[in-house]
mmCIF file of C-alpha atoms in Angstrom:
data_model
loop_
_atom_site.group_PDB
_atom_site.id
_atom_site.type_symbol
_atom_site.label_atom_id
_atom_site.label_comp_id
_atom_site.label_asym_id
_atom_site.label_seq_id
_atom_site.Cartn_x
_atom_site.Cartn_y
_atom_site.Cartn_z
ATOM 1 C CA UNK M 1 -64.173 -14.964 -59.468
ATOM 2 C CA UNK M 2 -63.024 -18.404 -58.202
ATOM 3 C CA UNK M 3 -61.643 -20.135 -61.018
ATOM 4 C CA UNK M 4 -60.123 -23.897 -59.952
ATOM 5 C CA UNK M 5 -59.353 -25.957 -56.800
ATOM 6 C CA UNK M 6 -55.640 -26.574 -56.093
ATOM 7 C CA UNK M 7 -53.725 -27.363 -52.743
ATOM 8 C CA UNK M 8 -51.533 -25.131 -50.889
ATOM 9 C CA UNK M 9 -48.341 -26.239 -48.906
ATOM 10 C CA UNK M 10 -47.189 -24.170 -46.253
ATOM 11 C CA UNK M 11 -43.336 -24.628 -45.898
ATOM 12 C CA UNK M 12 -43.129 -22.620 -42.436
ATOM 13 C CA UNK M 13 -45.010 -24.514 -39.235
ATOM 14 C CA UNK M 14 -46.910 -21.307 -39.359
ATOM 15 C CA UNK M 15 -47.026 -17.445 -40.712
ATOM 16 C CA UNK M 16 -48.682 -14.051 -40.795
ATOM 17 C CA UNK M 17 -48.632 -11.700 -42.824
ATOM 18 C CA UNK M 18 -50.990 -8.509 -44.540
ATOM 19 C CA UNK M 19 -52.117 -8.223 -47.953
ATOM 20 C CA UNK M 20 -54.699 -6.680 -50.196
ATOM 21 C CA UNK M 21 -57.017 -9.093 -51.437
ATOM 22 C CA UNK M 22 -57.563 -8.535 -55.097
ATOM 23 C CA UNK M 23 -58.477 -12.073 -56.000
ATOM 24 C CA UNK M 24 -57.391 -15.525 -54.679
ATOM 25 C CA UNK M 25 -59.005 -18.646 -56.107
ATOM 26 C CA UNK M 26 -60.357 -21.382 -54.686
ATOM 27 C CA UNK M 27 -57.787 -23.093 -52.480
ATOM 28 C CA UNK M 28 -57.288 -25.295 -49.442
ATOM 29 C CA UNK M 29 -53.958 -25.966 -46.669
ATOM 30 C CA UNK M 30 -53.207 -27.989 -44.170
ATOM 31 C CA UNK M 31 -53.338 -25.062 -41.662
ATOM 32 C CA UNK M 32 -55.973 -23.553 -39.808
ATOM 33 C CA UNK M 33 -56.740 -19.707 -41.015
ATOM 34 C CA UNK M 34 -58.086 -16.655 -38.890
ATOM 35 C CA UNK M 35 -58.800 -13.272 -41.325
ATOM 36 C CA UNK M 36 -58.554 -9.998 -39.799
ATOM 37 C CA UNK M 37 -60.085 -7.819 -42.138
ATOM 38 C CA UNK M 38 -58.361 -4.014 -40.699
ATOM 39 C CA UNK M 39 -59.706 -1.982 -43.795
ATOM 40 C CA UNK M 40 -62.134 -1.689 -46.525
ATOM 41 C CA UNK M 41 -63.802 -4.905 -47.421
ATOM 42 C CA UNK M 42 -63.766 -8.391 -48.618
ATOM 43 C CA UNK M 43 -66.026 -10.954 -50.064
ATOM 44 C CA UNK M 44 -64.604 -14.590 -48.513
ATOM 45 C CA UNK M 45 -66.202 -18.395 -50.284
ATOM 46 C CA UNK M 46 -65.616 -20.796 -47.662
ATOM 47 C CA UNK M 47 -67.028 -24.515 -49.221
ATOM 48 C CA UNK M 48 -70.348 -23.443 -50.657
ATOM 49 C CA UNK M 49 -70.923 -20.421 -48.133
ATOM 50 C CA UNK M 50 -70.336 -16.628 -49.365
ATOM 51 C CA UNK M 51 -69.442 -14.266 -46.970
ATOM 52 C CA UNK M 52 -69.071 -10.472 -47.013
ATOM 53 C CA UNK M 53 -66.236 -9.431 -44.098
ATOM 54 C CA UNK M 54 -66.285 -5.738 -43.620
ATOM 55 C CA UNK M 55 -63.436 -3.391 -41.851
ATOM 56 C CA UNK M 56 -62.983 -5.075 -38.301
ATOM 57 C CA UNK M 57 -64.501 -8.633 -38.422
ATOM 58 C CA UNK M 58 -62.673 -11.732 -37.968
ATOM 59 C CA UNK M 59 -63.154 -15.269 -39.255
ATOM 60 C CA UNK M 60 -61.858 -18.396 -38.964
ATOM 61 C CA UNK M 61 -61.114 -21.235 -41.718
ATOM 62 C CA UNK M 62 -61.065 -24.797 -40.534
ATOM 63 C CA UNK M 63 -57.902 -26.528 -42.395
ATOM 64 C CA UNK M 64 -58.578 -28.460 -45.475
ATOM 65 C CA UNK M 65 -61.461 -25.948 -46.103
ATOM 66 C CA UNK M 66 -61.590 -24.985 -49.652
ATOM 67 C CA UNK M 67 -61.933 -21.509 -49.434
ATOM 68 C CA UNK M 68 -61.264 -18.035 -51.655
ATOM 69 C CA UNK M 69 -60.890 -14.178 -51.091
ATOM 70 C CA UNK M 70 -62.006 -11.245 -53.468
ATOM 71 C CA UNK M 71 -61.768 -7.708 -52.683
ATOM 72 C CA UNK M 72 -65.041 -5.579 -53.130
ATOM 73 C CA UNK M 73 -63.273 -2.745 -53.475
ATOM 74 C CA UNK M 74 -59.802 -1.873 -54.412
ATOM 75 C CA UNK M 75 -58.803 0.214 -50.854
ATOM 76 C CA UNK M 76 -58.141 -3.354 -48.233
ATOM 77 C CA UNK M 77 -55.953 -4.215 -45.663
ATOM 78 C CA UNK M 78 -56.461 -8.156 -44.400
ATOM 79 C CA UNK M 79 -53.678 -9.159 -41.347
ATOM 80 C CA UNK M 80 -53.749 -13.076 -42.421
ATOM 81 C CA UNK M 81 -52.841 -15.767 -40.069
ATOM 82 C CA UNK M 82 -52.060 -19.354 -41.031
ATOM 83 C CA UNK M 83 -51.166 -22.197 -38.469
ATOM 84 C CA UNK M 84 -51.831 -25.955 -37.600
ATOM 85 C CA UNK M 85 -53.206 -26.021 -34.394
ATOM 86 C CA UNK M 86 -53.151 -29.258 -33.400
ATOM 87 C CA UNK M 87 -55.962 -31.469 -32.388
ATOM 88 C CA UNK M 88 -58.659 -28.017 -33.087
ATOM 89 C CA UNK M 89 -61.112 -27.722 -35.207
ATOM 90 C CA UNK M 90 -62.653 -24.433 -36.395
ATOM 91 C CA UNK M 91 -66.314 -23.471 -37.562
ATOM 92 C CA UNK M 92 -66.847 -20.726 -40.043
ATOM 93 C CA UNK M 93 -69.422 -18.281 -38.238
ATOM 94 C CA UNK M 94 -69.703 -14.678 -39.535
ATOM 95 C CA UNK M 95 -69.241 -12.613 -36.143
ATOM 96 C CA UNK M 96 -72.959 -11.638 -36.058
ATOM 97 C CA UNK M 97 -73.537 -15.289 -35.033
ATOM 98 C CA UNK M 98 -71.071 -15.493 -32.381
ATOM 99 C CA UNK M 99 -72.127 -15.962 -28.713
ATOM 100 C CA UNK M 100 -71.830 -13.133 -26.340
ATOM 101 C CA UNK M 101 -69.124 -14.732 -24.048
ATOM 102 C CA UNK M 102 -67.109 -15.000 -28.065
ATOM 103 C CA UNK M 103 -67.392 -11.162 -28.748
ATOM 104 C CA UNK M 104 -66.186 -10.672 -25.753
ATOM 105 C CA UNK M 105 -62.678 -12.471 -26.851
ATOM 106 C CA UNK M 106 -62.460 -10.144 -29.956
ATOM 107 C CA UNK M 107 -60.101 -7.836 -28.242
ATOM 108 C CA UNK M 108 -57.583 -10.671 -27.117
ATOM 109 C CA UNK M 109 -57.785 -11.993 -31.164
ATOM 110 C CA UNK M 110 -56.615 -8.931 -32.242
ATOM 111 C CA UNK M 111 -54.162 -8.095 -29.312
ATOM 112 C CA UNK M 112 -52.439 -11.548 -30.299
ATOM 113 C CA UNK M 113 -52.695 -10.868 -34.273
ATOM 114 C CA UNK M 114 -51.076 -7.485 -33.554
ATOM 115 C CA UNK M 115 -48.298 -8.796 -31.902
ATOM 116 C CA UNK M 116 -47.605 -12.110 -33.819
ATOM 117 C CA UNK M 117 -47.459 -9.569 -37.044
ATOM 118 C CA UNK M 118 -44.857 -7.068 -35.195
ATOM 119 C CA UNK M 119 -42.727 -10.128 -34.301
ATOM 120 C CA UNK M 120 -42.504 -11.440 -37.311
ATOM 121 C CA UNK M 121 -41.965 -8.273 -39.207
ATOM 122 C CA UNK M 122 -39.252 -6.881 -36.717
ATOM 123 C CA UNK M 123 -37.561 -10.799 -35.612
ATOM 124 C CA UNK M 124 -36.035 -9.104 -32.493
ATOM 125 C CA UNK M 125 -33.656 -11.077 -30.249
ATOM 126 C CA UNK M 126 -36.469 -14.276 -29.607
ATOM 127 C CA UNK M 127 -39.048 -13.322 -31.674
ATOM 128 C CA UNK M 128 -39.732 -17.208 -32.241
ATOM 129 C CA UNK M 129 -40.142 -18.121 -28.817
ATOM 130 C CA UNK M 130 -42.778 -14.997 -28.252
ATOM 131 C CA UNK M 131 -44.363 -15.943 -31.415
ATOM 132 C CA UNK M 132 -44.513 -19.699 -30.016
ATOM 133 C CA UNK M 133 -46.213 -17.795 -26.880
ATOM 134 C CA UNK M 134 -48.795 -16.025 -28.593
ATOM 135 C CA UNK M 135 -49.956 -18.910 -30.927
ATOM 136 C CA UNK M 136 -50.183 -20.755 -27.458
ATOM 137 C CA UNK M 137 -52.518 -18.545 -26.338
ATOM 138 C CA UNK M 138 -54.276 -18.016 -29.465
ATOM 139 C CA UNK M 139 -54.888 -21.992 -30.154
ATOM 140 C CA UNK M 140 -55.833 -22.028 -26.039
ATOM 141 C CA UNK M 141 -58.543 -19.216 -26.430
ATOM 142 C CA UNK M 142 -59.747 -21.163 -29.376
ATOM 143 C CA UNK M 143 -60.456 -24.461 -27.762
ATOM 144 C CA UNK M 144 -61.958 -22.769 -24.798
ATOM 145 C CA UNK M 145 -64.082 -20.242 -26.528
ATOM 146 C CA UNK M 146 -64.757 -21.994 -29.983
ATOM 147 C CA UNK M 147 -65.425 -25.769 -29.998
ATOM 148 C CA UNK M 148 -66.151 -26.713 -33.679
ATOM 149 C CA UNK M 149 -69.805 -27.906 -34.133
ATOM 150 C CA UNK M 150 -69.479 -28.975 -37.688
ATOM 151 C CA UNK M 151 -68.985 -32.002 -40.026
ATOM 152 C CA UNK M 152 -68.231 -31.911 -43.943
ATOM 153 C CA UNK M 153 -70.554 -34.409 -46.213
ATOM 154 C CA UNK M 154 -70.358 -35.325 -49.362
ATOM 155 C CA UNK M 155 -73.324 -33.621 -49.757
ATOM 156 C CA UNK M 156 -71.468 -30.330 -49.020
ATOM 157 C CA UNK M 157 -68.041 -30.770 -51.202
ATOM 158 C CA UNK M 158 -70.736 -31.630 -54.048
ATOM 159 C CA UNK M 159 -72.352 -27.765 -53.446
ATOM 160 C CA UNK M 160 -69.369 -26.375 -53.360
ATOM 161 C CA UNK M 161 -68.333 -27.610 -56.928
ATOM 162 C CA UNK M 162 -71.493 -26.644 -58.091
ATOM 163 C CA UNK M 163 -71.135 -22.522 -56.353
ATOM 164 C CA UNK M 164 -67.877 -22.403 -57.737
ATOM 165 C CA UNK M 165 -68.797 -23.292 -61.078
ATOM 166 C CA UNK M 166 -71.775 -20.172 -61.080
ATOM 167 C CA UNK M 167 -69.313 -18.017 -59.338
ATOM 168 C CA UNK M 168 -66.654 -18.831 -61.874
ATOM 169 C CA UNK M 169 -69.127 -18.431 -65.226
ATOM 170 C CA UNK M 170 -69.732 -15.036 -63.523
ATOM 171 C CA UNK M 171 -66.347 -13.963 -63.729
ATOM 172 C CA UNK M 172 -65.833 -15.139 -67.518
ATOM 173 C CA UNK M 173 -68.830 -14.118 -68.737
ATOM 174 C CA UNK M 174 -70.493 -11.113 -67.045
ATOM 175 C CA UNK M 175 -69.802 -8.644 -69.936
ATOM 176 C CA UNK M 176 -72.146 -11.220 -71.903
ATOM 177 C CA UNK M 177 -76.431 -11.471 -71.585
ATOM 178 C CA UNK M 178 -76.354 -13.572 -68.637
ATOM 179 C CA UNK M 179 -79.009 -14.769 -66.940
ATOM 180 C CA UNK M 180 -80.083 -17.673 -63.919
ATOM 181 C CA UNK M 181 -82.488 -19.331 -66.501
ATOM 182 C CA UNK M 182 -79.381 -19.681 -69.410
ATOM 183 C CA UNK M 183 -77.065 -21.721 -66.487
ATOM 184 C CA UNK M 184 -79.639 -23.591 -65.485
ATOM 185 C CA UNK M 185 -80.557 -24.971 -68.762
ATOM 186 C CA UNK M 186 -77.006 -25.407 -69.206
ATOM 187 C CA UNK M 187 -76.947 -27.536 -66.409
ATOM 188 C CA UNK M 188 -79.894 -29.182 -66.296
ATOM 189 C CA UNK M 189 -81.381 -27.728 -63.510
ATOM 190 C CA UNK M 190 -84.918 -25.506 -62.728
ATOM 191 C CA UNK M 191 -83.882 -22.063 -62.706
ATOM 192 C CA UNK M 192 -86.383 -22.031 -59.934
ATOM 193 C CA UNK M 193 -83.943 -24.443 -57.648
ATOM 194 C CA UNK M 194 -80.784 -22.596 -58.452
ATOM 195 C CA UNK M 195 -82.475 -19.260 -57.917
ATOM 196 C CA UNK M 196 -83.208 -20.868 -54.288
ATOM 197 C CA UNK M 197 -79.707 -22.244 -53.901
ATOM 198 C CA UNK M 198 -77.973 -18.941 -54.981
ATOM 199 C CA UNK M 199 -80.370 -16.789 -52.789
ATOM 200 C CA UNK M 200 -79.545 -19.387 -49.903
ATOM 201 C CA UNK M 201 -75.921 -19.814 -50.012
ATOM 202 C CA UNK M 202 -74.898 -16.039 -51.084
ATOM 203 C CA UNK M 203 -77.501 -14.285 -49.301
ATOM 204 C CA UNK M 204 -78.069 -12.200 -52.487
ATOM 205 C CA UNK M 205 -80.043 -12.834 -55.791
ATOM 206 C CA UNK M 206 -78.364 -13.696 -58.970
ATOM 207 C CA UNK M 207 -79.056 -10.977 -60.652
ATOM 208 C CA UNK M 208 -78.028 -8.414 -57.675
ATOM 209 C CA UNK M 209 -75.269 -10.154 -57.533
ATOM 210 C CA UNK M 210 -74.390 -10.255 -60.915
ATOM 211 C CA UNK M 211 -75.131 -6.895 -61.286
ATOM 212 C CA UNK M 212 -72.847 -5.699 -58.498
ATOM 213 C CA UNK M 213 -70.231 -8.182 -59.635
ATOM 214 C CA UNK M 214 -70.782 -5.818 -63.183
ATOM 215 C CA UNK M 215 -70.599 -2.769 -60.772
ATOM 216 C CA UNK M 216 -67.179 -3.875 -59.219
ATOM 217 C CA UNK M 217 -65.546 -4.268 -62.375
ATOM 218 C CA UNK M 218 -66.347 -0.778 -63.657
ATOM 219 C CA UNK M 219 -64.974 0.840 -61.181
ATOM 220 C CA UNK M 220 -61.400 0.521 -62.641
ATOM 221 C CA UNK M 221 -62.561 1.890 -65.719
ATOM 222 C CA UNK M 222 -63.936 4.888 -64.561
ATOM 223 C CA UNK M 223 -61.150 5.949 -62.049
ATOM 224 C CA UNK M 224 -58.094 4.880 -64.950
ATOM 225 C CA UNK M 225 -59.616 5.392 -68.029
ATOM 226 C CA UNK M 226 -60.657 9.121 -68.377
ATOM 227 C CA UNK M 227 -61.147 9.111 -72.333
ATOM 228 C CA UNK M 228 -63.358 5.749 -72.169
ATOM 229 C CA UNK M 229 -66.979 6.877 -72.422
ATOM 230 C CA UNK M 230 -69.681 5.776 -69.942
ATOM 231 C CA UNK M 231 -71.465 4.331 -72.787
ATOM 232 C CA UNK M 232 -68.720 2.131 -73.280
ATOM 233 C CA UNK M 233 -67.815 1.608 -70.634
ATOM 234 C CA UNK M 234 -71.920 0.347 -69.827
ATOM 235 C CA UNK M 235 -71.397 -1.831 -72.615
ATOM 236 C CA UNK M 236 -68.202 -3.164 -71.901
ATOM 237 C CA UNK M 237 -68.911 -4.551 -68.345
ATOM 238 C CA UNK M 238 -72.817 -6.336 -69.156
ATOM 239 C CA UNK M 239 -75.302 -3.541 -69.293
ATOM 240 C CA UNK M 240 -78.311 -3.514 -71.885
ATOM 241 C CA UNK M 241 -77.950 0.472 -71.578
ATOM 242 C CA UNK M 242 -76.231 3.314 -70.227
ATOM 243 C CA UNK M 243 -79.675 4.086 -68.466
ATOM 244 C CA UNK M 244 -79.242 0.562 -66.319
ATOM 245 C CA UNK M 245 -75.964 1.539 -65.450
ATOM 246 C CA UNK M 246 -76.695 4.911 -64.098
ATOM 247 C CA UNK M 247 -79.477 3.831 -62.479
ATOM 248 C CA UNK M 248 -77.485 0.433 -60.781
ATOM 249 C CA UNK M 249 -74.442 2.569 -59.934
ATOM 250 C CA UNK M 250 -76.840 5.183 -58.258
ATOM 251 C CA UNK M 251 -78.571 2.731 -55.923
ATOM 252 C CA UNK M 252 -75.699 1.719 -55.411
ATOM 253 C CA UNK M 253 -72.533 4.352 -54.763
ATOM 254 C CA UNK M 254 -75.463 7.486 -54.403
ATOM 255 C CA UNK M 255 -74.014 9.150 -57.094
ATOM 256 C CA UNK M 256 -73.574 8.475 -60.989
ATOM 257 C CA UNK M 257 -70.887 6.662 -62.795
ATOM 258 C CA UNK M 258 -69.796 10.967 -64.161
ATOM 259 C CA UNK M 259 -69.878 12.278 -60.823
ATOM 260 C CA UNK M 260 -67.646 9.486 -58.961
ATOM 261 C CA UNK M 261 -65.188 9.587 -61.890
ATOM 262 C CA UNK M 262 -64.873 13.477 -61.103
ATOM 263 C CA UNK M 263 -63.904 12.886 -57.489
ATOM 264 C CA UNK M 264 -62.645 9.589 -57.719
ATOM 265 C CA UNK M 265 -58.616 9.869 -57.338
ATOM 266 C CA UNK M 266 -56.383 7.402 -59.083
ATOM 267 C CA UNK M 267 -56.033 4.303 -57.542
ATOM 268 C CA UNK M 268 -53.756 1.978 -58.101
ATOM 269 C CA UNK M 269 -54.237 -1.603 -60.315
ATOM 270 C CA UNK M 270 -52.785 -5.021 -60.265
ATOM 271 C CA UNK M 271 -53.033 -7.367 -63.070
ATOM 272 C CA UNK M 272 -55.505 -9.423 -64.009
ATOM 273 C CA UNK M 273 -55.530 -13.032 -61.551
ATOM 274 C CA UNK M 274 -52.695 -11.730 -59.059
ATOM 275 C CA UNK M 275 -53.962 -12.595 -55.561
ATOM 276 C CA UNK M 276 -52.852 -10.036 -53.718
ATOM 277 C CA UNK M 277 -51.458 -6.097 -53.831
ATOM 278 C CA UNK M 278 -48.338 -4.421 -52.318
ATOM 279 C CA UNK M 279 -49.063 -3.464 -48.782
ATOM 280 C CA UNK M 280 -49.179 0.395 -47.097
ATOM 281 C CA UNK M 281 -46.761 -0.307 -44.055
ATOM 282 C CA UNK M 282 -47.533 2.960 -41.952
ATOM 283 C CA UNK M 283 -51.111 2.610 -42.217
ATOM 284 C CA UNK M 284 -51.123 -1.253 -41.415
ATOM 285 C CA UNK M 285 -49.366 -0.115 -38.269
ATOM 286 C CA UNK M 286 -51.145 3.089 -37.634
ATOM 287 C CA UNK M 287 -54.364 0.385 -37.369
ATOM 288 C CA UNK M 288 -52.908 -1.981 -35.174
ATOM 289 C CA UNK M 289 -50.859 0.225 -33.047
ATOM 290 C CA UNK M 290 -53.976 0.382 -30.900
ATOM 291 C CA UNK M 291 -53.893 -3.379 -30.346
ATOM 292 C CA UNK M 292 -50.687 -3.353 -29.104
ATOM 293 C CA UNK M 293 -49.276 -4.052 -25.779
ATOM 294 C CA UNK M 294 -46.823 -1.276 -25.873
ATOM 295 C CA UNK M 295 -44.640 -2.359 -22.952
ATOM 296 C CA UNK M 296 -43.988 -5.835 -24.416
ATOM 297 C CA UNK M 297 -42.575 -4.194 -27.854
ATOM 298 C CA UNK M 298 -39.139 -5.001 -28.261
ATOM 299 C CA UNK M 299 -37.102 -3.570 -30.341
#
């Protein structure tokens, strides 16, 4: 899923743009990061902390974090912004554990995103100096509204080798008999500590996790690969039977692995370890339209 730690430098002072996660690895920049997540879904790994971002939530990355995206489906739209804000420092909080007086700023968040996108897609006649405006405002609302409360130990980089390296032997080897108890030995650890760990840090089990991991990756299969049998297809992506796949999928989707491939409509793939898909224009700004100002649009 996230496969190695490397270091990103960021040539402009700062930049937005939107992509469809498909899968970034683990990363850090010297830039502060807010996610808009405008549709579908994402699963985001910020240090040792997994969190699931669904269509309208925001979060924020403190620079230096190391940090990864992965779609959990193929059908997203993320509006990413990267910047240094000087002297700030940013906490990672899901938006369920945001203050009341901090919901409240959502609609300013997205009102700025909006427009720091449409200036830098359209550069009209001083689109620098209005982006230099908005950032202004954004880093302002920031330090007002969001004063960081957190410090990284040693303790914490240390976890966050240790979640990478499950999350990554889930991504080489989920088509294989996996299990909690086999990486634990492995690492000479209870599998009664790591099940703890895992359950505490991703907020799922291993093996749910593992098994919707398994889940995620069939989906490809079924909506491209009309001739491939579901038994195969079980097989190929970790399950003892075709029964636990129906049965997973099910509890899952609310329908079999037969019946989504029937109404499932071709979707489109990337290849295997690209970060990010090609980008539907009109319906990025069919979303956003209704977070913009509309008399300060100049074109």
């Amino acid at each position: 899923m996230y496969l190695s730690n490397r270091a990103e430098i960021l040539e402009e002072e700062s930049r937005i743009f939107a992509h469809c996660v498909t899968q970034c690895e683990l990363h850090h920049h010297d830039a502060h990061e807010c996610l808009w997540v405008v549709k579908g879904r994402i699963r985001v790994q910020v240090v040792d902390e997994i969190l699931l971002l669904q269509e309208g939530d925001v979060l924020f990355i403190n620079k230096a974090l190391p940090h990864a995206t992965q779609s959990t489906e193929g059908d997203n739209l993320v509006l990413c912004l990267q910047h240094n804000f000087a002297g700030l420092a940013l906490d990672t909080l899901p938006m369920k554990k945001w203050s009341l007086v901090q919901k409240n700023t959502l609609p300013t968040i997205k009102r700025l995103l909006a427009h720091l996108w449409w200036e830098q897609h359209y550069k009209a006649d001083h689109w620098q100096q209005a982006q230099s405006s908005l950032l202004a405002q954004l880093g302002l609302l920031f330090t007002r509204y969001f004063p960081s409360t957190n410090t990284i130990s040693t303790d914490s980089m240390e976890s966050t080798l240790l979640m990478n390296d499950l999350l990554r032997q889930i991504t080489l080897r989920y088509q294989e008999h996996l299990s909690l108890s086999l990486l634990a030995e492995e690492r000479g650890l209870s599998e009664a500590y790591l099940s703890r760990y895992f359950k505490a840090k991703v907020g799922e089990t291993f093996l749910r996790y593992l098994t919707l991991y398994r889940l995620e990756k069939s989906l490809s299969d079924l909506a491209q690969k009309p001739k491939k049998t579901i038994s195969d297809i079980a097989l190929d992506h970790g399950f003892p039977s075709v029964k636990a796949f129906n049965m997973a999928f099910r509890r899952e989707y609310d329908c079999t692995p037969t019946e989504f491939r029937l109404k499932r409509e071709s979707v489109n793939l990337v290849s295997t370890g690209q970060a990010y898909a090609g980008v539907d224009l009109v319906s990025l700004k069919q979303r956003i339209m209704p977070w913009l100002d509309k008399s300060f649009l100049y074109l």
